PDB file of C-alpha atoms in Angstrom:
ATOM      1  CA  MET A   1      14.128 115.790 -20.421  1.00  0.00           C
ATOM      2  CA  PRO A   2      11.764 115.516 -19.213  1.00  0.00           C
ATOM      3  CA  HIS A   3      11.942 116.580 -15.600  1.00  0.00           C
ATOM      4  CA  LEU A   4      10.225 116.815 -12.930  1.00  0.00           C
ATOM      5  CA  VAL A   5      10.614 119.078 -10.425  1.00  0.00           C
ATOM      6  CA  ILE A   6       9.483 118.707  -6.590  1.00  0.00           C
ATOM      7  CA  LEU A   7       9.308 121.959  -3.907  1.00  0.00           C
ATOM      8  CA  TYR A   8       7.552 120.647  -0.862  1.00  0.00           C
ATOM      9  CA  THR A   9       6.973 121.666   2.308  1.00  0.00           C
ATOM     10  CA  PRO A  10       9.822 120.470   4.910  1.00  0.00           C
ATOM     11  CA  ASN A  11       7.043 119.562   7.330  1.00  0.00           C
ATOM     12  CA  LEU A  12       6.507 116.606   4.927  1.00  0.00           C
ATOM     13  CA  ASP A  13       9.279 114.840   5.441  1.00  0.00           C
ATOM     14  CA  ALA A  14       9.284 113.140   8.218  1.00  0.00           C
ATOM     15  CA  ARG A  15       5.766 111.651   7.139  1.00  0.00           C
ATOM     16  CA  CYS A  16       6.353 110.758   3.934  1.00  0.00           C
ATOM     17  CA  ASP A  17       8.993 108.831   1.603  1.00  0.00           C
ATOM     18  CA  MET A  18      10.253 111.499  -0.587  1.00  0.00           C
ATOM     19  CA  GLY A  19      12.600 109.609  -2.569  1.00  0.00           C
ATOM     20  CA  ALA A  20       9.791 106.425  -2.762  1.00  0.00           C
ATOM     21  CA  LEU A  21       7.666 109.560  -5.030  1.00  0.00           C
ATOM     22  CA  CYS A  22      10.370 110.226  -6.662  1.00  0.00           C
ATOM     23  CA  ARG A  23      10.634 106.861  -8.010  1.00  0.00           C
ATOM     24  CA  GLN A  24       6.315 105.991  -8.743  1.00  0.00           C
ATOM     25  CA  LEU A  25       6.419 109.344 -10.838  1.00  0.00           C
ATOM     26  CA  ALA A  26       9.792 108.658 -12.220  1.00  0.00           C
ATOM     27  CA  ASP A  27       7.866 104.959 -13.475  1.00  0.00           C
ATOM     28  CA  THR A  28       5.096 106.216 -13.940  1.00  0.00           C
ATOM     29  CA  MET A  29       5.969 108.943 -16.550  1.00  0.00           C
ATOM     30  CA  ILE A  30       8.503 105.962 -18.413  1.00  0.00           C
ATOM     31  CA  ALA A  31       5.295 103.979 -18.560  1.00  0.00           C
ATOM     32  CA  GLN A  32       3.348 106.801 -20.640  1.00  0.00           C
ATOM     33  CA  ARG A  33       2.336 105.452 -24.482  1.00  0.00           C
ATOM     34  CA  ASP A  34       1.487 108.271 -27.514  1.00  0.00           C
ATOM     35  CA  GLU A  35      -1.199 108.078 -29.846  1.00  0.00           C
ATOM     36  CA  GLN A  36       1.056 105.925 -31.744  1.00  0.00           C
ATOM     37  CA  GLY A  37       1.898 103.935 -28.329  1.00  0.00           C
ATOM     38  CA  GLN A  38       5.608 105.636 -28.877  1.00  0.00           C
ATOM     39  CA  ALA A  39       7.356 105.838 -25.523  1.00  0.00           C
ATOM     40  CA  VAL A  40       6.519 109.436 -25.038  1.00  0.00           C
ATOM     41  CA  PHE A  41       9.687 110.670 -22.445  1.00  0.00           C
ATOM     42  CA  PRO A  42      12.978 108.657 -23.185  1.00  0.00           C
ATOM     43  CA  VAL A  43      13.737 106.250 -20.280  1.00  0.00           C
ATOM     44  CA  GLY A  44      17.513 107.977 -20.088  1.00  0.00           C
ATOM     45  CA  GLY A  45      15.838 111.637 -20.502  1.00  0.00           C
ATOM     46  CA  THR A  46      13.201 110.723 -17.520  1.00  0.00           C
ATOM     47  CA  ARG A  47      14.017 112.833 -14.228  1.00  0.00           C
ATOM     48  CA  VAL A  48      11.656 114.174 -10.977  1.00  0.00           C
ATOM     49  CA  LEU A  49      14.058 114.934  -8.600  1.00  0.00           C
ATOM     50  CA  ALA A  50      12.219 116.730  -4.961  1.00  0.00           C
ATOM     51  CA  TYR A  51      13.512 119.566  -3.479  1.00  0.00           C
ATOM     52  CA  PRO A  52      12.166 120.753   0.422  1.00  0.00           C
ATOM     53  CA  ALA A  53      11.696 124.437   0.893  1.00  0.00           C
ATOM     54  CA  ALA A  54      14.348 125.836   2.559  1.00  0.00           C
ATOM     55  CA  HIS A  55      11.193 128.677   3.975  1.00  0.00           C
ATOM     56  CA  ALA A  56       7.696 128.766   3.176  1.00  0.00           C
ATOM     57  CA  ALA A  57       4.681 130.580   4.493  1.00  0.00           C
ATOM     58  CA  ILE A  58       1.362 128.627   3.783  1.00  0.00           C
ATOM     59  CA  ALA A  59      -2.254 130.446   4.290  1.00  0.00           C
ATOM     60  CA  ASP A  60      -3.037 131.507   7.370  1.00  0.00           C
ATOM     61  CA  GLY A  61       0.355 130.460   8.997  1.00  0.00           C
ATOM     62  CA  GLY A  62      -1.463 127.550  10.594  1.00  0.00           C
ATOM     63  CA  ALA A  63      -4.846 129.459  12.139  1.00  0.00           C
ATOM     64  CA  ALA A  64      -7.390 127.641  10.851  1.00  0.00           C
ATOM     65  CA  GLY A  65      -6.556 124.252  11.490  1.00  0.00           C
ATOM     66  CA  GLN A  66      -5.596 125.237  14.397  1.00  0.00           C
ATOM     67  CA  ALA A  67      -9.199 126.608  14.562  1.00  0.00           C
ATOM     68  CA  ALA A  68     -10.589 123.049  13.701  1.00  0.00           C
ATOM     69  CA  GLY A  69      -8.374 120.714  16.220  1.00  0.00           C
ATOM     70  CA  GLY A  70      -5.688 120.701  13.981  1.00  0.00           C
ATOM     71  CA  SER A  71      -1.655 121.394  14.039  1.00  0.00           C
ATOM     72  CA  GLY A  72      -2.186 124.411  12.172  1.00  0.00           C
ATOM     73  CA  ASP A  73       1.243 122.305  10.028  1.00  0.00           C
ATOM     74  CA  TYR A  74       0.338 122.626   6.554  1.00  0.00           C
ATOM     75  CA  GLY A  75       2.044 121.587   4.173  1.00  0.00           C
ATOM     76  CA  PHE A  76       1.959 122.226   0.984  1.00  0.00           C
ATOM     77  CA  VAL A  77       3.281 119.762  -3.137  1.00  0.00           C
ATOM     78  CA  TYR A  78       4.203 121.641  -6.124  1.00  0.00           C
ATOM     79  CA  LEU A  79       4.725 119.135  -8.700  1.00  0.00           C
ATOM     80  CA  ASN A  80       6.105 120.159 -12.155  1.00  0.00           C
ATOM     81  CA  LEU A  81       6.764 119.146 -15.237  1.00  0.00           C
ATOM     82  CA  ARG A  82       9.171 120.619 -17.985  1.00  0.00           C
ATOM     83  CA  MET A  83       8.372 119.075 -20.878  1.00  0.00           C
ATOM     84  CA  GLY A  84      10.401 119.988 -25.435  1.00  0.00           C
ATOM     85  CA  SER A  85       7.193 120.530 -27.003  1.00  0.00           C
ATOM     86  CA  GLY A  86       5.484 118.984 -30.372  1.00  0.00           C
ATOM     87  CA  ARG A  87       3.636 116.481 -28.168  1.00  0.00           C
ATOM     88  CA  SER A  88      -0.884 116.115 -28.738  1.00  0.00           C
ATOM     89  CA  SER A  89      -2.491 118.203 -26.323  1.00  0.00           C
ATOM     90  CA  ARG A  90      -4.283 114.673 -25.511  1.00  0.00           C
ATOM     91  CA  VAL A  91      -0.524 113.347 -24.164  1.00  0.00           C
ATOM     92  CA  HIS A  92      -0.390 116.450 -22.138  1.00  0.00           C
ATOM     93  CA  GLU A  93      -4.118 115.088 -20.827  1.00  0.00           C
ATOM     94  CA  SER A  94      -2.437 111.479 -19.695  1.00  0.00           C
ATOM     95  CA  VAL A  95       0.194 112.020 -18.879  1.00  0.00           C
ATOM     96  CA  GLY A  96      -1.154 115.139 -16.588  1.00  0.00           C
ATOM     97  CA  GLN A  97      -3.581 112.540 -15.541  1.00  0.00           C
ATOM     98  CA  ALA A  98      -1.638 109.926 -14.718  1.00  0.00           C
ATOM     99  CA  LEU A  99       0.348 111.728 -12.462  1.00  0.00           C
ATOM    100  CA  THR A 100      -1.689 113.157 -10.512  1.00  0.00           C
ATOM    101  CA  GLU A 101      -3.202 109.492  -9.667  1.00  0.00           C
ATOM    102  CA  VAL A 102       0.243 109.338  -8.606  1.00  0.00           C
ATOM    103  CA  ALA A 103       0.141 112.116  -6.773  1.00  0.00           C
ATOM    104  CA  LYS A 104      -3.031 111.918  -4.753  1.00  0.00           C
ATOM    105  CA  ALA A 105      -2.944 107.936  -4.206  1.00  0.00           C
ATOM    106  CA  PHE A 106       0.771 108.704  -2.190  1.00  0.00           C
ATOM    107  CA  PHE A 107      -0.575 112.275  -0.638  1.00  0.00           C
ATOM    108  CA  ASP A 108      -4.080 111.132   0.320  1.00  0.00           C
ATOM    109  CA  PRO A 109      -3.708 109.072   3.350  1.00  0.00           C
ATOM    110  CA  MET A 110      -2.064 111.815   4.792  1.00  0.00           C
ATOM    111  CA  MET A 111      -5.306 114.595   4.666  1.00  0.00           C
ATOM    112  CA  GLY A 112      -7.235 113.525   6.748  1.00  0.00           C
ATOM    113  CA  ASP A 113      -5.215 114.481   9.846  1.00  0.00           C
ATOM    114  CA  GLN A 114      -3.119 117.031   7.995  1.00  0.00           C
ATOM    115  CA  ALA A 115      -4.266 120.317   5.667  1.00  0.00           C
ATOM    116  CA  ILE A 116      -1.994 119.921   2.883  1.00  0.00           C
ATOM    117  CA  GLY A 117      -2.314 121.137  -0.273  1.00  0.00           C
ATOM    118  CA  VAL A 118      -0.574 119.918  -3.863  1.00  0.00           C
ATOM    119  CA  THR A 119      -0.344 121.470  -7.530  1.00  0.00           C
ATOM    120  CA  LEU A 120       0.230 120.471  -9.980  1.00  0.00           C
ATOM    121  CA  GLN A 121       1.775 122.462 -13.836  1.00  0.00           C
ATOM    122  CA  ILE A 122       3.334 120.796 -16.857  1.00  0.00           C
ATOM    123  CA  ASP A 123       5.251 122.879 -19.117  1.00  0.00           C
ATOM    124  CA  GLU A 124       6.006 122.103 -22.655  1.00  0.00           C
ATOM    125  CA  GLY A 125       8.548 124.541 -24.830  1.00  0.00           C
ATOM    126  CA  THR A 126      10.947 125.346 -27.259  1.00  0.00           C
ATOM    127  CA  GLU A 127      14.456 125.905 -25.192  1.00  0.00           C
ATOM    128  CA  VAL A 128      16.245 129.256 -26.129  1.00  0.00           C
ATOM    129  CA  PHE A 129      19.044 127.678 -25.693  1.00  0.00           C
ATOM    130  CA  GLY A 130      20.151 123.895 -23.888  1.00  0.00           C
ATOM    131  CA  VAL A 131      22.244 121.622 -23.986  1.00  0.00           C
ATOM    132  CA  LYS A 132      22.489 118.033 -23.190  1.00  0.00           C
ATOM    133  CA  HIS A 133      25.714 116.018 -22.056  1.00  0.00           C
ATOM    134  CA  SER A 134      25.089 112.789 -20.697  1.00  0.00           C
ATOM    135  CA  SER A 135      25.627 109.368 -21.050  1.00  0.00           C
ATOM    136  CA  LEU A 136      22.851 108.458 -19.799  1.00  0.00           C
ATOM    137  CA  HIS A 137      21.282 108.017 -23.429  1.00  0.00           C
ATOM    138  CA  PRO A 138      22.793 105.846 -24.691  1.00  0.00           C
ATOM    139  CA  LEU A 139      23.017 103.004 -21.878  1.00  0.00           C
ATOM    140  CA  PHE A 140      18.811 103.103 -23.365  1.00  0.00           C
ATOM    141  CA  SER A 141      19.417 103.029 -26.990  1.00  0.00           C
TER     142      SER A 141
END
């Protein structure tokens, strides 16, 4: 952990490189530091995964966008970062702001000609059960 999962409307695939966004977000997560200057997230545990939604219904289905002269082909992106507990509220805020800036820079150029909603949510908690089996972590120890 941390895992950042992106769920998005598949109409965005034709307009952007989600793989590039994943890399940018992962690099941003890896660069985060806490109040003592320590890495917030382990490199080997950082994951960013993006999935186009198989089915979606956004707002009014496009009527408002069509009335405004657009295609009405709404887009939506939901970014959910799940991290283990124990980090300060300052870390939560700084990580959230850093990820928001990356997402805004990525999607803002498209927002001029397509209505797109972007939501970022950070969840923190202790798992009730968790197993980690990985040959990734040792690469970064």
